[in-house]
Amino acid sequence: MDLLKQKILAEGRALNEHVLLVDCFLNHQVDVKLMKAVGEEFARLFADAGITRIATIESSGIAPAAMTALAMDLPLVIMKKSVSSILSEGIIQREVFSFTKNAPYLLTLKTQFVHPGDNVLLIDDFMANGEAAFGGIALLEKAGAKVGGVGTVIAKAFQPGMEKLRKAGYRVEALAAVSSMSEGRIEFED
Ligand code: 5GP
């Protein structure tokens, strides 16, 4: 997606060879016009997949996932990273190792919001090692749903997540796949 790649080159910052900062348009401040285009692109890519529901992981997945749900006219469910006292019944959980926090958290889904027979498209902001995606998939499948696709706004293709998911049989689409980066330099796959 050229618009996204241009934005990453103009406003993204590779902190080092592993971490890309895009908090001016995706993770902290949100460019909603760009997110609208992101949602429309995911809708186009997965138009043939028979998706019935969009899922994401709080918080940075919410903006692109909400725009995808809007573009596909489907419901959106947000998996939680922390559990509050009002979220205790009918939940399933899975430990996920956070790439950015370098610590585990309990990913939580209320089963009420995903139904057996659902064909879910899981949307997230980044794909690195695939921990978040595999955790989300495990919960969605435990709830009886099928995962018909995984969409990531940015994939760091030099990290193993995308390949691991594809090898496991999941359809993965990345709108921008970074092939390598270092401080001040970002390169994309063709
Ligand atoms: P994974 O679980 O695939 O290892 O990492 C994906 C999750 O970690 C995403 O949900 C995203 O929030 C975060 N993440 C991974 N790499 C980056 C990065 O380079 N920059 C930012 N901002 N977040 C990242």
mmCIF file of C-alpha atoms and ligand atoms in Angstrom:
data_model
loop_
_atom_site.group_PDB
_atom_site.id
_atom_site.type_symbol
_atom_site.label_atom_id
_atom_site.label_comp_id
_atom_site.label_asym_id
_atom_site.label_seq_id
_atom_site.Cartn_x
_atom_site.Cartn_y
_atom_site.Cartn_z
ATOM 1 C CA MET A 1 0.000 0.000 0.000
ATOM 2 C CA ASP A 2 1.951 2.991 -1.331
ATOM 3 C CA LEU A 3 0.250 5.642 0.792
ATOM 4 C CA LEU A 4 1.202 3.731 3.950
ATOM 5 C CA LYS A 5 4.783 3.128 2.825
ATOM 6 C CA GLN A 6 5.194 6.842 2.038
ATOM 7 C CA LYS A 7 3.857 7.706 5.489
ATOM 8 C CA ILE A 8 6.246 5.253 7.160
ATOM 9 C CA LEU A 9 9.186 6.738 5.243
ATOM 10 C CA ALA A 10 8.120 10.301 6.002
ATOM 11 C CA GLU A 11 7.089 9.969 9.653
ATOM 12 C CA GLY A 12 8.235 6.576 10.940
ATOM 13 C CA ARG A 13 11.477 6.228 12.835
ATOM 14 C CA ALA A 14 13.550 3.073 13.047
ATOM 15 C CA LEU A 15 14.892 3.174 16.592
ATOM 16 C CA ASN A 16 17.263 0.324 15.811
ATOM 17 C CA GLU A 17 17.241 -2.842 13.689
ATOM 18 C CA HIS A 18 14.199 -4.253 15.511
ATOM 19 C CA VAL A 19 11.815 -1.483 16.573
ATOM 20 C CA LEU A 20 9.926 0.918 14.340
ATOM 21 C CA LEU A 21 8.260 3.930 15.912
ATOM 22 C CA VAL A 22 5.073 5.044 14.164
ATOM 23 C CA ASP A 23 3.396 6.757 17.083
ATOM 24 C CA CYS A 24 2.672 9.921 15.088
ATOM 25 C CA PHE A 25 0.089 8.164 12.885
ATOM 26 C CA LEU A 26 -0.687 4.683 14.267
ATOM 27 C CA ASN A 27 0.214 4.024 17.908
ATOM 28 C CA HIS A 28 -0.344 7.267 19.812
ATOM 29 C CA GLN A 29 -1.636 9.937 17.461
ATOM 30 C CA VAL A 30 -3.846 8.364 14.797
ATOM 31 C CA ASP A 31 -4.175 9.505 11.187
ATOM 32 C CA VAL A 32 -7.809 8.527 10.741
ATOM 33 C CA LYS A 33 -7.868 9.230 7.007
ATOM 34 C CA LEU A 34 -4.958 6.840 6.561
ATOM 35 C CA MET A 35 -6.706 4.310 8.836
ATOM 36 C CA LYS A 36 -9.828 4.609 6.681
ATOM 37 C CA ALA A 37 -7.715 3.744 3.634
ATOM 38 C CA VAL A 38 -6.111 0.876 5.607
ATOM 39 C CA GLY A 39 -9.561 -0.510 6.468
ATOM 40 C CA GLU A 40 -10.672 -0.274 2.842
ATOM 41 C CA GLU A 41 -7.515 -2.078 1.682
ATOM 42 C CA PHE A 42 -8.038 -4.935 4.172
ATOM 43 C CA ALA A 43 -11.671 -5.124 3.036
ATOM 44 C CA ARG A 44 -10.502 -5.420 -0.583
ATOM 45 C CA LEU A 45 -7.840 -8.040 0.195
ATOM 46 C CA PHE A 46 -10.181 -10.252 2.237
ATOM 47 C CA ALA A 47 -13.344 -9.669 0.181
ATOM 48 C CA ASP A 48 -13.339 -13.308 -0.986
ATOM 49 C CA ALA A 49 -12.633 -14.875 2.423
ATOM 50 C CA GLY A 50 -16.196 -15.125 3.758
ATOM 51 C CA ILE A 51 -15.334 -13.169 6.907
ATOM 52 C CA THR A 52 -18.150 -12.744 9.459
ATOM 53 C CA ARG A 53 -16.365 -10.832 12.236
ATOM 54 C CA ILE A 54 -13.290 -8.655 12.816
ATOM 55 C CA ALA A 55 -11.130 -9.124 15.908
ATOM 56 C CA THR A 56 -8.190 -7.190 17.266
ATOM 57 C CA ILE A 57 -6.017 -6.731 20.328
ATOM 58 C CA GLU A 58 -6.114 -3.529 22.359
ATOM 59 C CA SER A 59 -4.954 -0.867 21.961
ATOM 60 C CA SER A 60 -3.066 -0.133 18.759
ATOM 61 C CA GLY A 61 -5.027 -2.646 16.686
ATOM 62 C CA ILE A 62 -8.316 -0.868 17.385
ATOM 63 C CA ALA A 63 -8.062 1.975 14.860
ATOM 64 C CA PRO A 64 -7.235 -0.169 11.790
ATOM 65 C CA ALA A 65 -9.599 -2.936 12.925
ATOM 66 C CA ALA A 66 -12.495 -0.526 13.465
ATOM 67 C CA MET A 67 -11.994 0.923 9.983
ATOM 68 C CA THR A 68 -11.862 -2.589 8.510
ATOM 69 C CA ALA A 69 -15.073 -3.531 10.318
ATOM 70 C CA LEU A 70 -16.708 -0.378 8.969
ATOM 71 C CA ALA A 71 -15.524 -1.045 5.419
ATOM 72 C CA MET A 72 -16.723 -4.688 5.568
ATOM 73 C CA ASP A 73 -19.889 -3.841 7.540
ATOM 74 C CA LEU A 74 -19.049 -6.456 10.182
ATOM 75 C CA PRO A 75 -18.961 -6.536 14.003
ATOM 76 C CA LEU A 76 -15.679 -5.885 15.818
ATOM 77 C CA VAL A 77 -14.445 -7.598 18.975
ATOM 78 C CA ILE A 78 -11.467 -6.276 20.955
ATOM 79 C CA MET A 79 -9.374 -8.726 22.945
ATOM 80 C CA LYS A 80 -8.106 -7.250 26.201
ATOM 81 C CA LYS A 81 -4.605 -7.150 27.605
ATOM 82 C CA SER A 82 -5.673 -6.525 31.177
ATOM 83 C CA VAL A 83 -8.632 -7.838 33.120
ATOM 84 C CA SER A 84 -10.865 -5.575 35.175
ATOM 85 C CA SER A 85 -13.124 -6.692 38.026
ATOM 86 C CA ILE A 86 -16.178 -6.275 35.767
ATOM 87 C CA LEU A 87 -14.711 -8.718 33.237
ATOM 88 C CA SER A 88 -14.684 -12.004 35.109
ATOM 89 C CA GLU A 89 -17.471 -14.173 33.706
ATOM 90 C CA GLY A 90 -17.403 -16.111 30.448
ATOM 91 C CA ILE A 91 -13.825 -15.251 29.631
ATOM 92 C CA ILE A 92 -10.996 -17.293 28.158
ATOM 93 C CA GLN A 93 -7.358 -16.310 28.504
ATOM 94 C CA ARG A 94 -3.978 -17.035 27.039
ATOM 95 C CA GLU A 95 -0.528 -15.847 28.066
ATOM 96 C CA VAL A 96 1.182 -13.801 25.357
ATOM 97 C CA PHE A 97 4.703 -12.438 25.389
ATOM 98 C CA SER A 98 4.705 -8.731 24.578
ATOM 99 C CA PHE A 99 7.312 -7.611 22.049
ATOM 100 C CA THR A 100 7.268 -3.999 23.204
ATOM 101 C CA LYS A 101 6.980 -4.558 26.970
ATOM 102 C CA ASN A 102 9.288 -7.577 26.992
ATOM 103 C CA ALA A 103 6.987 -9.274 29.490
ATOM 104 C CA PRO A 104 4.000 -11.621 29.376
ATOM 105 C CA TYR A 105 0.374 -10.508 29.663
ATOM 106 C CA LEU A 106 -2.929 -12.366 29.791
ATOM 107 C CA LEU A 107 -4.853 -11.885 26.559
ATOM 108 C CA THR A 108 -8.554 -12.087 27.359
ATOM 109 C CA LEU A 109 -11.662 -12.723 25.253
ATOM 110 C CA LYS A 110 -15.276 -12.783 26.389
ATOM 111 C CA THR A 111 -16.694 -15.798 24.527
ATOM 112 C CA GLN A 112 -20.087 -14.084 24.260
ATOM 113 C CA PHE A 113 -18.704 -11.956 21.441
ATOM 114 C CA VAL A 114 -17.378 -14.727 19.194
ATOM 115 C CA HIS A 115 -19.650 -17.508 18.026
ATOM 116 C CA PRO A 116 -18.960 -21.057 16.881
ATOM 117 C CA GLY A 117 -19.087 -20.919 13.088
ATOM 118 C CA ASP A 118 -17.704 -17.379 12.916
ATOM 119 C CA ASN A 119 -14.982 -16.814 10.328
ATOM 120 C CA VAL A 120 -12.803 -14.157 11.902
ATOM 121 C CA LEU A 121 -10.331 -11.700 10.400
ATOM 122 C CA LEU A 122 -7.727 -10.783 13.019
ATOM 123 C CA ILE A 123 -6.273 -7.294 12.503
ATOM 124 C CA ASP A 124 -3.282 -5.840 14.336
ATOM 125 C CA ASP A 125 -0.906 -2.914 13.919
ATOM 126 C CA PHE A 126 2.405 -4.828 13.768
ATOM 127 C CA MET A 127 3.642 -8.349 13.188
ATOM 128 C CA ALA A 128 7.012 -9.206 14.701
ATOM 129 C CA ASN A 129 7.408 -12.698 16.188
ATOM 130 C CA GLY A 130 3.740 -13.570 15.829
ATOM 131 C CA GLU A 131 3.133 -13.969 19.558
ATOM 132 C CA ALA A 132 0.123 -11.647 19.657
ATOM 133 C CA ALA A 133 -1.401 -13.180 16.513
ATOM 134 C CA PHE A 134 -0.936 -16.783 17.702
ATOM 135 C CA GLY A 135 -2.402 -15.841 21.116
ATOM 136 C CA GLY A 136 -5.406 -14.191 19.496
ATOM 137 C CA ILE A 137 -5.912 -17.120 17.122
ATOM 138 C CA ALA A 138 -5.769 -19.603 20.030
ATOM 139 C CA LEU A 139 -8.540 -17.740 21.862
ATOM 140 C CA LEU A 140 -10.721 -17.312 18.775
ATOM 141 C CA GLU A 141 -10.409 -21.004 17.914
ATOM 142 C CA LYS A 142 -11.091 -21.998 21.516
ATOM 143 C CA ALA A 143 -14.290 -19.968 21.260
ATOM 144 C CA GLY A 144 -15.260 -22.165 18.286
ATOM 145 C CA ALA A 145 -14.451 -19.724 15.501
ATOM 146 C CA LYS A 146 -12.332 -20.248 12.422
ATOM 147 C CA VAL A 147 -9.628 -17.697 11.631
ATOM 148 C CA GLY A 148 -10.044 -16.907 7.949
ATOM 149 C CA GLY A 149 -7.281 -14.343 7.810
ATOM 150 C CA VAL A 150 -4.744 -12.236 9.642
ATOM 151 C CA GLY A 151 -4.137 -8.659 8.541
ATOM 152 C CA THR A 152 -1.263 -6.607 9.829
ATOM 153 C CA VAL A 153 -0.762 -2.972 8.962
ATOM 154 C CA ILE A 154 3.036 -3.314 9.146
ATOM 155 C CA ALA A 155 4.996 -6.567 9.083
ATOM 156 C CA LYS A 156 8.653 -6.679 9.950
ATOM 157 C CA ALA A 157 9.302 -9.442 7.441
ATOM 158 C CA PHE A 158 12.809 -10.107 8.807
ATOM 159 C CA GLN A 159 11.223 -11.293 12.058
ATOM 160 C CA PRO A 160 9.613 -14.741 12.009
ATOM 161 C CA GLY A 161 5.918 -14.078 12.778
ATOM 162 C CA MET A 162 4.507 -13.817 9.285
ATOM 163 C CA GLU A 163 6.319 -16.919 8.022
ATOM 164 C CA LYS A 164 5.356 -18.954 11.101
ATOM 165 C CA LEU A 165 1.690 -18.067 10.654
ATOM 166 C CA ARG A 166 1.756 -18.917 6.952
ATOM 167 C CA LYS A 167 3.484 -22.225 7.684
ATOM 168 C CA ALA A 168 0.741 -22.949 10.213
ATOM 169 C CA GLY A 169 -1.755 -22.522 7.362
ATOM 170 C CA TYR A 170 -3.103 -19.033 8.039
ATOM 171 C CA ARG A 171 -3.626 -16.464 5.326
ATOM 172 C CA VAL A 172 -1.639 -13.347 6.249
ATOM 173 C CA GLU A 173 -1.719 -10.002 4.467
ATOM 174 C CA ALA A 174 0.627 -7.134 5.347
ATOM 175 C CA LEU A 175 -0.025 -3.666 3.942
ATOM 176 C CA ALA A 176 3.644 -2.723 4.316
ATOM 177 C CA ALA A 177 6.349 -5.348 4.759
ATOM 178 C CA VAL A 178 9.634 -3.969 6.056
ATOM 179 C CA SER A 179 12.520 -6.087 4.755
ATOM 180 C CA SER A 180 15.228 -4.446 6.860
ATOM 181 C CA MET A 181 15.876 -1.346 8.892
ATOM 182 C CA SER A 182 18.436 0.382 11.036
ATOM 183 C CA GLU A 183 18.576 3.783 12.698
ATOM 184 C CA GLY A 184 17.300 6.254 10.095
ATOM 185 C CA ARG A 185 16.847 3.635 7.342
ATOM 186 C CA ILE A 186 13.718 1.655 6.417
ATOM 187 C CA GLU A 187 13.433 -0.663 3.426
ATOM 188 C CA PHE A 188 10.380 -2.517 2.134
ATOM 189 C CA GLU A 189 9.855 -5.824 0.387
ATOM 190 C CA ASP A 190 8.616 -5.442 -3.191
HETATM 191 P P1 5GP B 1 4.572 -9.981 17.975
HETATM 192 O O1 5GP B 1 3.547 -10.462 18.960
HETATM 193 O O2 5GP B 1 4.254 -10.315 16.552
HETATM 194 O O3 5GP B 1 5.969 -10.347 18.374
HETATM 195 O O4 5GP B 1 4.548 -8.396 18.079
HETATM 196 C C1 5GP B 1 3.407 -7.710 17.658
HETATM 197 C C2 5GP B 1 2.925 -6.757 18.694
HETATM 198 O O5 5GP B 1 4.012 -6.043 19.283
HETATM 199 C C3 5GP B 1 2.032 -5.737 18.038
HETATM 200 O O6 5GP B 1 0.743 -5.856 18.597
HETATM 201 C C4 5GP B 1 2.640 -4.390 18.329
HETATM 202 O O7 5GP B 1 1.826 -3.688 19.211
HETATM 203 C C5 5GP B 1 3.969 -4.663 18.977
HETATM 204 N N1 5GP B 1 5.135 -4.392 18.102
HETATM 205 C C6 5GP B 1 5.982 -5.307 17.577
HETATM 206 N N2 5GP B 1 6.973 -4.720 16.908
HETATM 207 C C7 5GP B 1 6.758 -3.393 16.978
HETATM 208 C C8 5GP B 1 7.468 -2.249 16.463
HETATM 209 O O8 5GP B 1 8.510 -2.331 15.787
HETATM 210 N N3 5GP B 1 6.923 -1.031 16.745
HETATM 211 C C9 5GP B 1 5.780 -0.897 17.474
HETATM 212 N N4 5GP B 1 5.323 0.348 17.680
HETATM 213 N N5 5GP B 1 5.088 -1.949 17.988
HETATM 214 C C10 5GP B 1 5.583 -3.185 17.739
#
